Coordinates of C-alpha atoms in Angstrom, one line a residue:
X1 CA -23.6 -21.4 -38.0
X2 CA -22.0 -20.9 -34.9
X3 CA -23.4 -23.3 -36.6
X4 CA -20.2 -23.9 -37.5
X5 CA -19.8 -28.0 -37.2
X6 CA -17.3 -28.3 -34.3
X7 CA -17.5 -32.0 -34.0
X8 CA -15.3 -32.6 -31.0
X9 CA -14.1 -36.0 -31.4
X10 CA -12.9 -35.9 -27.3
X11 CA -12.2 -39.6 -25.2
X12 CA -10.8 -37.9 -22.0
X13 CA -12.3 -36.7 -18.9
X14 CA -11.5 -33.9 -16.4
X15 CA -13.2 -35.3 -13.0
X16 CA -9.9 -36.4 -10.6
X17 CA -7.4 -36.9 -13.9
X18 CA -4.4 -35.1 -14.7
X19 CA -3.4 -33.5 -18.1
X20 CA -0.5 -32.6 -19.7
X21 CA -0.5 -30.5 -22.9
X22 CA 2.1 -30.6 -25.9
X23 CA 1.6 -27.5 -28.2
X24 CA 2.9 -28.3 -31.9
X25 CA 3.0 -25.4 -34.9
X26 CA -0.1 -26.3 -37.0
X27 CA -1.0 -22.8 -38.4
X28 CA 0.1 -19.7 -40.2
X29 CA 0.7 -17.8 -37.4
X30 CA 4.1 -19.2 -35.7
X31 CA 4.2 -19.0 -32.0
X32 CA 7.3 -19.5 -29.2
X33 CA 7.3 -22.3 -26.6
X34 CA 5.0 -25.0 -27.7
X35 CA 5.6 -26.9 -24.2
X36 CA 2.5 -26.8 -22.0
X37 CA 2.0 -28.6 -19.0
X38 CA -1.9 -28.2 -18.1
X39 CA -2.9 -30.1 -14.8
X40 CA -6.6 -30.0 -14.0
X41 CA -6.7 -28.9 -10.1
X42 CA -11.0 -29.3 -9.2
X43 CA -14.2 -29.1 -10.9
X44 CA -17.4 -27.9 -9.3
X45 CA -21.2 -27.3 -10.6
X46 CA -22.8 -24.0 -10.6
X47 CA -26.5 -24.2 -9.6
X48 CA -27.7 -20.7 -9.5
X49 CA -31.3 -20.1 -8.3
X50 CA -33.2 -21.7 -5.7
X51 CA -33.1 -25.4 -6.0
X52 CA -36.5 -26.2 -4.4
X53 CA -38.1 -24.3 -7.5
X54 CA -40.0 -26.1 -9.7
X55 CA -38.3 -26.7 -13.3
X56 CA -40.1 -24.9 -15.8
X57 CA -40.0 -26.1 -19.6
X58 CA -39.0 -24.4 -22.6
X59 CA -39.9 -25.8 -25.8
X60 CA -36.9 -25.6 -28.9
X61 CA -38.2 -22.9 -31.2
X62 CA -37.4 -24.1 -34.8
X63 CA -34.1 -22.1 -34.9
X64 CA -32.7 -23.9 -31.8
X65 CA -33.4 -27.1 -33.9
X66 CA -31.8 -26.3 -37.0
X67 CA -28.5 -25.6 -34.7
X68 CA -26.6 -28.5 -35.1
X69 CA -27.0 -31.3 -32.0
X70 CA -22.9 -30.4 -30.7
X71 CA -21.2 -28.2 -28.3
X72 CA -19.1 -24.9 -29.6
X73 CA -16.2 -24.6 -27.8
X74 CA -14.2 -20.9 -28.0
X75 CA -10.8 -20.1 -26.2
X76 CA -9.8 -16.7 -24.4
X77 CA -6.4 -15.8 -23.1
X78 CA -5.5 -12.9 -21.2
X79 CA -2.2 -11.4 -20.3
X80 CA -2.0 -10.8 -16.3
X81 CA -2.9 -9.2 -14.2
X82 CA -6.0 -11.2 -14.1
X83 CA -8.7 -11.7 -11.3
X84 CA -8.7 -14.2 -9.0
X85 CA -10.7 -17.7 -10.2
X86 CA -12.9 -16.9 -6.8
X87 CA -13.8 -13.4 -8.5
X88 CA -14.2 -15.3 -12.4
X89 CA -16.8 -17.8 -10.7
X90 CA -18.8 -15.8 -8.1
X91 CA -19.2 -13.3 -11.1
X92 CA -20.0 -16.5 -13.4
X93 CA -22.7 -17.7 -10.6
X94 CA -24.5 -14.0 -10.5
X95 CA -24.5 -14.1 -14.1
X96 CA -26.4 -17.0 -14.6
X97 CA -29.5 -15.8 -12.3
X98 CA -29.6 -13.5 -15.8
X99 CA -28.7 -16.6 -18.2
X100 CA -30.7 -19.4 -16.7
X101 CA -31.3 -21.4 -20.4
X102 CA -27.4 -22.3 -19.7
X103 CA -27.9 -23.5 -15.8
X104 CA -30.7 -25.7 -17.8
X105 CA -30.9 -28.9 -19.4
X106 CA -31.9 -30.5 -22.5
X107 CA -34.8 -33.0 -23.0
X108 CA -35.4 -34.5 -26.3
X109 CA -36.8 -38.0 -25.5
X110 CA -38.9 -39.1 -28.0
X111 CA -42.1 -39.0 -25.3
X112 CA -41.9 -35.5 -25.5
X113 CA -44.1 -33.8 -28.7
X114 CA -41.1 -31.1 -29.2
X115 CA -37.6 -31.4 -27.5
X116 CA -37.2 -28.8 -24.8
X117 CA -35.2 -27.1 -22.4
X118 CA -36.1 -27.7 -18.6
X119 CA -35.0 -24.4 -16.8
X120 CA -35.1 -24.7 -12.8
X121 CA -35.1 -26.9 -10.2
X122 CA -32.3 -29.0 -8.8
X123 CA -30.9 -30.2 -12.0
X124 CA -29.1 -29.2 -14.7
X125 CA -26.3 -26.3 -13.7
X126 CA -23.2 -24.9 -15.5
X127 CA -19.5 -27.2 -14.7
X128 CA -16.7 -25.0 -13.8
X129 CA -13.2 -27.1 -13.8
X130 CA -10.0 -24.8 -12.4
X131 CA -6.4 -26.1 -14.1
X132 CA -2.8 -24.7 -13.7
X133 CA 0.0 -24.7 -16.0
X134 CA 3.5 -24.5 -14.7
X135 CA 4.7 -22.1 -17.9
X136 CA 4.4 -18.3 -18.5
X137 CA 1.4 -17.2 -20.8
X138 CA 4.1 -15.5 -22.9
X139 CA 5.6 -18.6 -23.4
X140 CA 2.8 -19.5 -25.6
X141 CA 1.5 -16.7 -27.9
X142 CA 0.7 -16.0 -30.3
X143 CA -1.5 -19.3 -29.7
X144 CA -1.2 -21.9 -32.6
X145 CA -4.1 -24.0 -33.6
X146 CA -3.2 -27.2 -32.2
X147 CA -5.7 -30.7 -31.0
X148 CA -4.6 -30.4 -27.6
X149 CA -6.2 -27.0 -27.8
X150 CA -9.3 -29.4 -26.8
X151 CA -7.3 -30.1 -23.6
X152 CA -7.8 -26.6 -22.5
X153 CA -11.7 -26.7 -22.5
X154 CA -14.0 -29.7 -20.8
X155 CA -15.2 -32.6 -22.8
X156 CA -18.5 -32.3 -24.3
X157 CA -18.1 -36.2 -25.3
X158 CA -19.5 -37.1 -22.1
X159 CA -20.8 -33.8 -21.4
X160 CA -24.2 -33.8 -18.8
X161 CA -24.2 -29.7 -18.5
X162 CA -25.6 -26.9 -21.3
X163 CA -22.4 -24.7 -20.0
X164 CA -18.8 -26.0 -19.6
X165 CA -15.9 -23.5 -18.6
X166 CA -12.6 -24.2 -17.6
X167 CA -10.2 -21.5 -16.1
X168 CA -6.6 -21.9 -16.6
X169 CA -3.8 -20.3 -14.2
X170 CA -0.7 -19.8 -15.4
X171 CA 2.9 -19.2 -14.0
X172 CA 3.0 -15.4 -14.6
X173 CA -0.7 -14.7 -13.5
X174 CA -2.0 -15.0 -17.1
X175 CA -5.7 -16.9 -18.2
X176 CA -6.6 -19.4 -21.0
X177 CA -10.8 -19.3 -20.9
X178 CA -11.9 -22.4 -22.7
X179 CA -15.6 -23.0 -22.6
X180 CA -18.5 -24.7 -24.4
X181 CA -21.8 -24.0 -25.2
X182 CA -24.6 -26.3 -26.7
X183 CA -25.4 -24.9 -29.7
X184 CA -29.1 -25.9 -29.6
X185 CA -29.4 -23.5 -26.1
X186 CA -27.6 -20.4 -28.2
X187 CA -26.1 -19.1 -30.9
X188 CA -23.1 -17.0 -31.5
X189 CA -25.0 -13.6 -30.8
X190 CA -26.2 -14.8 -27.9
X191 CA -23.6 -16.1 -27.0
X192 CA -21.4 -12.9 -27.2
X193 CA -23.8 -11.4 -24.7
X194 CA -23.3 -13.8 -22.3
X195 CA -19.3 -13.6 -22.1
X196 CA -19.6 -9.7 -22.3
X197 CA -22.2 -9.5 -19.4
X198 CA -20.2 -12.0 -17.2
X199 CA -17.1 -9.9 -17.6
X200 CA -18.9 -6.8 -17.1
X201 CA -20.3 -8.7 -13.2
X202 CA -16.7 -9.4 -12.6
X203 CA -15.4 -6.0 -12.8
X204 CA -18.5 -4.9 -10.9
X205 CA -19.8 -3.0 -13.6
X206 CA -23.5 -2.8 -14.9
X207 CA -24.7 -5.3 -17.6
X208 CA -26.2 -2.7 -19.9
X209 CA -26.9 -5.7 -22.3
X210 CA -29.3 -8.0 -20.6
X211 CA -30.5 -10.8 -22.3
X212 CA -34.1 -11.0 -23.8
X213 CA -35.9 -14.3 -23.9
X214 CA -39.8 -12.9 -25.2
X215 CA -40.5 -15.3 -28.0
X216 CA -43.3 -13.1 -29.5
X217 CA -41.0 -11.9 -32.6
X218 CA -41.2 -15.8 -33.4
X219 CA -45.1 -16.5 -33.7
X220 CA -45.9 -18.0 -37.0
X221 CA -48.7 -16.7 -39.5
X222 CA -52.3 -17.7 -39.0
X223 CA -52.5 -19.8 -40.8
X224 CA -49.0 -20.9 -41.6
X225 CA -48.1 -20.5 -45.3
X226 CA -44.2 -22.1 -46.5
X227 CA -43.4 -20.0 -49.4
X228 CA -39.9 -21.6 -49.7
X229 CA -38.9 -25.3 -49.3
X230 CA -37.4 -26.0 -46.2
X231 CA -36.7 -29.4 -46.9
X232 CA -33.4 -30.7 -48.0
X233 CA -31.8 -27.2 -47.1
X234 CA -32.5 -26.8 -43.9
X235 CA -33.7 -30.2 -42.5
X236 CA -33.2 -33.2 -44.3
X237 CA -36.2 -34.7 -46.5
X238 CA -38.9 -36.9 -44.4
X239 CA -38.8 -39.5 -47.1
X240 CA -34.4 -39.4 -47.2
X241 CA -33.5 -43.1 -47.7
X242 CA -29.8 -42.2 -48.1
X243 CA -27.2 -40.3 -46.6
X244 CA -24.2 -38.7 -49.1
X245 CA -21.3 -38.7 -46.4
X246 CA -18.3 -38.7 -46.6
X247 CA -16.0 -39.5 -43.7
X248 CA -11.9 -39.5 -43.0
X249 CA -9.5 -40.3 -40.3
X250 CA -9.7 -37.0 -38.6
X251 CA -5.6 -37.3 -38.6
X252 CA -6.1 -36.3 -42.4
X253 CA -7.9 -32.9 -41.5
X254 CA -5.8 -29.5 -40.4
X255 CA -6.5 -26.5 -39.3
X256 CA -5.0 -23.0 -40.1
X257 CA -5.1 -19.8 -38.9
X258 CA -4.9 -17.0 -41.5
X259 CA -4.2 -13.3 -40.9
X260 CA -5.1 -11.0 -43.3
X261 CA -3.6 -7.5 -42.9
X262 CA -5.6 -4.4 -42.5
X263 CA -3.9 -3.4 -46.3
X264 CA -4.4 -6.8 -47.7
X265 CA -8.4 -6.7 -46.7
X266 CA -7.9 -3.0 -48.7
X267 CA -6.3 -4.6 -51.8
X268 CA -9.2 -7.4 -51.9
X269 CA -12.2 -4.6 -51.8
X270 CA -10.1 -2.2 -54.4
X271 CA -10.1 -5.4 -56.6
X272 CA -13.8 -6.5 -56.1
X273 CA -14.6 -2.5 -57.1
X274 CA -15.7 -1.4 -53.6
X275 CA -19.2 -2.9 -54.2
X276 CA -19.5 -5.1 -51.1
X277 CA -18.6 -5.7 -47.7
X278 CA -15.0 -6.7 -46.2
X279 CA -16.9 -10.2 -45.0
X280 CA -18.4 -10.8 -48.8
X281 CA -15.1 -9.9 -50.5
X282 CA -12.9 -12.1 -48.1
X283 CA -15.2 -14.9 -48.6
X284 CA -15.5 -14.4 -52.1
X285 CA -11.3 -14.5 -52.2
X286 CA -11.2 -17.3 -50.0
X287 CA -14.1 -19.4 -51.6
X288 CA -11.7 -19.3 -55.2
X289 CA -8.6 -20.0 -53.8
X290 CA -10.1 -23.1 -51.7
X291 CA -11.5 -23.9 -54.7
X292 CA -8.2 -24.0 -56.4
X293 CA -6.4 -25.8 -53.4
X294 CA -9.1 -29.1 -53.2
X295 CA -7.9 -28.8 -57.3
X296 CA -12.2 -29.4 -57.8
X297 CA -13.2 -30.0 -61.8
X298 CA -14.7 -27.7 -63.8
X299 CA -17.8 -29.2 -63.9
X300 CA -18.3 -29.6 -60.0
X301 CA -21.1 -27.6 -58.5
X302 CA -19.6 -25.9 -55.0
X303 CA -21.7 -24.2 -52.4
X304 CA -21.4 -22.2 -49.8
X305 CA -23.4 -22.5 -46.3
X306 CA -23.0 -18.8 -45.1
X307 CA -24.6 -18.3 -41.6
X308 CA -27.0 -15.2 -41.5
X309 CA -27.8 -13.4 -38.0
X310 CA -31.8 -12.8 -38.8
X311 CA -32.5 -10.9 -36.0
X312 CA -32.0 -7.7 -37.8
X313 CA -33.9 -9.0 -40.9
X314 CA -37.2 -9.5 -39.5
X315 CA -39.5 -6.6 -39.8
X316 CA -40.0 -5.5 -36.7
X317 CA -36.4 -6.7 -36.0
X318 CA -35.6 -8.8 -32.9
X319 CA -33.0 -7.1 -30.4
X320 CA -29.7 -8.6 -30.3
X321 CA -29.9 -9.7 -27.1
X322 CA -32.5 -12.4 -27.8
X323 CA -30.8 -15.0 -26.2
X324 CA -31.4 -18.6 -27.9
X325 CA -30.9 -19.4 -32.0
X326 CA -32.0 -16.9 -34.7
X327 CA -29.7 -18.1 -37.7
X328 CA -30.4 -19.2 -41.0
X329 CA -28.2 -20.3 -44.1
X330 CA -27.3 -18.4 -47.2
X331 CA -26.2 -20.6 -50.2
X332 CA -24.5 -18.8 -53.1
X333 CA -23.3 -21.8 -55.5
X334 CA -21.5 -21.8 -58.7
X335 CA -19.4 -24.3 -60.7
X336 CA -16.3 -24.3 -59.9
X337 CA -15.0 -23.3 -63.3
X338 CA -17.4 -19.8 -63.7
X339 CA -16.4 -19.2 -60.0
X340 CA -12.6 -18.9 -60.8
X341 CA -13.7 -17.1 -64.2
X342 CA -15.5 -14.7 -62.9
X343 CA -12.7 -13.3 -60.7
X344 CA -13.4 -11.6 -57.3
X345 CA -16.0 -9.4 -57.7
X346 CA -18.5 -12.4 -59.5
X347 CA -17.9 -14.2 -56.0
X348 CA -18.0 -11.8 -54.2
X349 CA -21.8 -10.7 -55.6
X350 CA -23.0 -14.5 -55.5
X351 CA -21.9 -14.0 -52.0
X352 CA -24.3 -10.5 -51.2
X353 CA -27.2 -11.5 -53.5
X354 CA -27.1 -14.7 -51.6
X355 CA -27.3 -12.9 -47.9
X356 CA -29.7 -10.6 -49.5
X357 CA -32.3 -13.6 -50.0
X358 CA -32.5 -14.4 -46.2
X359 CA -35.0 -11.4 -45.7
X360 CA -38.3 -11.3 -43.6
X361 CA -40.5 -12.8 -45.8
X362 CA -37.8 -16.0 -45.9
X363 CA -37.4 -16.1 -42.4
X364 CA -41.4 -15.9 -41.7
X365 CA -41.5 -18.8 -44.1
X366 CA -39.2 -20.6 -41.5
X367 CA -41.0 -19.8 -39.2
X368 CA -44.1 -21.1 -40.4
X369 CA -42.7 -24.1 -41.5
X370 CA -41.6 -25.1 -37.7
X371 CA -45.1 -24.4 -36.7
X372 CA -46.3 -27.0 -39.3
X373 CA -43.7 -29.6 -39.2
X374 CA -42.2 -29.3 -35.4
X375 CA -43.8 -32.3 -34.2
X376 CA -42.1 -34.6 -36.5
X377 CA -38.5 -35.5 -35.9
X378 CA -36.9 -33.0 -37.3
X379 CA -33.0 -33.3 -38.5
X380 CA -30.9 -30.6 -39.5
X381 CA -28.6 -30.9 -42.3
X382 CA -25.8 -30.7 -40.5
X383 CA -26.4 -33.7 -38.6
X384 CA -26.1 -36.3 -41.7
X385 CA -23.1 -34.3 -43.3
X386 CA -20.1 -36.6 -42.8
X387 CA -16.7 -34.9 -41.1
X388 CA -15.9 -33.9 -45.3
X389 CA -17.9 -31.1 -46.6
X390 CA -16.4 -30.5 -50.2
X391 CA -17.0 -29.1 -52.5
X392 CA -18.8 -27.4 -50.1
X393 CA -17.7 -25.3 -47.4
X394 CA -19.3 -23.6 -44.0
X395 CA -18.9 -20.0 -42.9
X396 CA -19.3 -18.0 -40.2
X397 CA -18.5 -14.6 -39.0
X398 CA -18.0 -13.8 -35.2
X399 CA -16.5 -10.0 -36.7
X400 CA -19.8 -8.0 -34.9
X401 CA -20.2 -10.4 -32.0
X402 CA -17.6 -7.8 -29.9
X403 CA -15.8 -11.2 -28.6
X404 CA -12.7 -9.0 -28.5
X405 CA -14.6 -6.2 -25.8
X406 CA -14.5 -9.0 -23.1
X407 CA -12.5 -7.5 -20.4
X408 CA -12.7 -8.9 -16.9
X409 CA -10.6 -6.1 -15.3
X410 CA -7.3 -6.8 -13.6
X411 CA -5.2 -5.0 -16.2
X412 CA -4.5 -7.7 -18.4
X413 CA -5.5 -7.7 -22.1
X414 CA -6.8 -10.3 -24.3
X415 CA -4.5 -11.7 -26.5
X416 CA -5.9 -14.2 -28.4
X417 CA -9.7 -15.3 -29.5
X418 CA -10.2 -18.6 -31.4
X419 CA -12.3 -21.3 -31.8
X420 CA -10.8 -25.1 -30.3
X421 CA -9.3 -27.4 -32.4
X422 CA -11.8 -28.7 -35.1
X423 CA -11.7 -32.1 -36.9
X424 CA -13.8 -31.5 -39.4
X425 CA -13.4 -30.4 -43.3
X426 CA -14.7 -27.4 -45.1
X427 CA -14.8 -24.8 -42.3
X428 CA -14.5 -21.2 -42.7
X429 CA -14.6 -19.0 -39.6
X430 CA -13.9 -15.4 -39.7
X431 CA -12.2 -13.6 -36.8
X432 CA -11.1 -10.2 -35.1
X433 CA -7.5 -10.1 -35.5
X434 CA -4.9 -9.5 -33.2
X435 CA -2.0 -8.3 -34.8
X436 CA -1.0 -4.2 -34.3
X437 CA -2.7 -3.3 -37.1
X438 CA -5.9 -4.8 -36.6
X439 CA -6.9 -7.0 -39.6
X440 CA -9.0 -9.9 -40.0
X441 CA -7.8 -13.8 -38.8
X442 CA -9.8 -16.6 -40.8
X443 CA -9.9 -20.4 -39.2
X444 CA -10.2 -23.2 -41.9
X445 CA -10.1 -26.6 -41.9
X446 CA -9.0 -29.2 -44.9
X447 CA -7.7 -31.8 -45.9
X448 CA -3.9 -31.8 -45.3
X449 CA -3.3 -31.7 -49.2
X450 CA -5.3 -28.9 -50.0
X451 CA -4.0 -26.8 -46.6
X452 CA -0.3 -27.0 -48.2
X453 CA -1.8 -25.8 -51.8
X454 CA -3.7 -23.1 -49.7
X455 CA -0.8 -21.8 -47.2
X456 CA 0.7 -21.1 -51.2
X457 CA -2.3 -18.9 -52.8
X458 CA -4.4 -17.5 -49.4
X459 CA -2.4 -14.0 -50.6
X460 CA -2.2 -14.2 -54.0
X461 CA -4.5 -11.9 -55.1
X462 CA -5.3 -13.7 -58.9

């Protein structure tokens, strides 16, 4: 899901240090200077809203709790001219009256009978930390996928605020954005609203997408029926004695950047037959030739977590500016021998029929489900996987979130869009790429072994 599981594994902490940045090649996509000195300058707390309101509480809906228990932490860079940081946080501060679940703050003490988000009053807030870097943007791009990348956005380690955003200047004028959400406050969809309505308050325009919070599109049946079983896919079993993880150094783990041509993404969908979208065939391409790189046996089953947006599959469908969590899972599976067998266009249709599944009457079961279960302790899958998902893998598409239509005004353009560094195996994110001719950018971590065997076959198109 934006679920994606970006565990930050972060020690370091912004309030009066100093930080210097080294930039080393890690990716497909080779960059210039990989010297970056980042110093952070001041941090401040954003408490929009009266503060002698009373705090109002929001309880998790089922799909906030099935969002993994982390922060997601995304990177923007723009070319100058930029605004001012005054103009980025007074626009930030007005924006927030409109997004107040990320001014909030989360409760889940076990006194409470559901965890919940307290909205109001003179707690919670969003942290807004201002660094400088002595180097030229230019110097920089195209950005590499680097760990220090995690240097560029606040630590959620010790992390006491829903909302985290850190602005940093450099030399020539030019921005790096880094900022993390909680997942359990919003998901991707959401959260693509939010960074398109604060840009939108910066440059003084109208926010012609506000976000919706009505809850009614959520009510379960009367009475609640589960026609599917929740359990073990979703939220691990009540009666789970044991826990399959498995965990590495996270030294062991890289990530990569792929860009996939405009002509190459052609090539793919001529060879799956045209049957199915660019997202199903790329997966379906990149799902074999992981496959092939982690070198898996015949035998071993291999699965695929695909993250589903169901606000458009529930009938009547929910707006897309519902602001919270309204994801669910695909799994398309297959042994690992019949998913190399069956070429492209077999993985790619496991892929669709998959997606397909995760209709209304699957997401009302869901739905139900919270309804009878969400006073228990609910614990999402996610939360016992250990930091090395094969044979499975995780995937998630930010390609109709419009991350790439944030513009904050000034002149500048963004040039680059990417997730932080991500120490965790068996990640598939899917991007908007930035190249001249458009194309598609996929972020995936493995294991050092299997990267080299992939950076050898992510083009081949066997």
């Amino acid at each position: 899901m934006l679920a994606c599981r970006v565990i930050l594994f972060l020690a370091w902490t912004l309030h009066g240090s100093i930080s210097c940045i080294n930039l080393s090649p890690c990716s497909l996509l080779h960059g210039a200077s990989t010297n970056m000195d980042v110093h952070v300058l001041s941090s401040r707390v954003l408490r929009p809203g009266d503060p002698n309101s009373a705090p109002s509480k929001a309880p998790l809906t089922v799909f906030d709790r099935f969002a993994s228990n982390i922060y997601i932490a995304v990177l923007f860079a723009f070319s100058p001219p930029t605004p001012p940081n005054d103009a980025l946080i007074a626009g930030l501060s007005k924006t927030l009256l409109l997004f107040p679940t990320l001014a909030g703050r989360l409760d889940d003490s076990r006194r409470l009978r559901r965890p919940c988000l307290i909205v109001g009053g003179c707690g919670g807030g969003a942290l807004v930390v201002e660094a400088a870097a002595s180097s030229n943007l230019s110097d920089h791009l195209p950005l590499e996928v680097s760990p220090d990348f995690q240097l560029l956005h606040p630590s959620p380690a010790s992390a006491v605020h829903v909302f985290q955003v850190q602005l940093n200047r450099f030399a020539c004028g030019g921005l790096i954005i880094g900022a993390t959400a909680h997942h359990r406050v919003a998901d991707g969809q959401s959260m693509s609203i939010f960074f398109t309505a604060w840009a939108q308050t910066v440059r003084g325009a109208f926010v012609d997408r506000p976000p919706v919070y009505d809850q009614s599109w959520l009510k379960p049946r009367c009475p609640p029926h589960c026609e599917f079983n929740h359990w073990g896919l979703e939220f691990t079993p009540l009666n789970s004695s044991s826990v399959n993880q498995i965990d590495v150094d996270p030294s062991e783990i890289t990530n990569m950047l792929i860009r996939y041509s405009a002509d190459f993404i052609q090539k793919l969908r001529r060879k799956a037959e045209g049957k199915y979208t660019t997202f199903e065939t790329l997966i379906g391409h990149l799902w074999r030739k992981i496959t092939v790189a982690r070198r898996l046996e015949d035998r071993v089953q291999t699965m695929v977590r695909v993250s589903v947006n169901g606000r458009t599959r529930l009938k009547p469908p929910v707006p897309n500016e519902f602001f919270g969590n309204l994801v669910l899972n695909a799994y398309p599976q297959a042994t690992a021998k019949d998913l190399i067998d069956e070429g492209l266009p077999g993985a790619a249709m496991m892929i669709h029929e998959a997606i397909r599944r995760v209709d209304d009457r699957y997401i009302q079961s869901f739905i139900d489900f919270g309804e009878l279960y969400g006073d228990e302790e609910l614990v999402p899958v996610y939360d016992v996987d250990g930091n090395v998902l094969s044979p499975m893998l995780e995937v998630d598409s930010w390609l109709r979130f419009r991350f790439e239509d944030v513009d904050f005004g000034g002149g500048g353009a963004l040039r680059a869009f990417l997730p932080t560094w991500v120490p965790f195996e068996g990640l598939v994110m899917v991007l908007p790429g930035f190249g001249e001719d458009g194309g598609i950018d996929v972020f995936v971590t493995l294991l050092e072994e299997h990267a080299k065997m992939l950076r050898q076959i992510s083009h081949s198109l066997d």
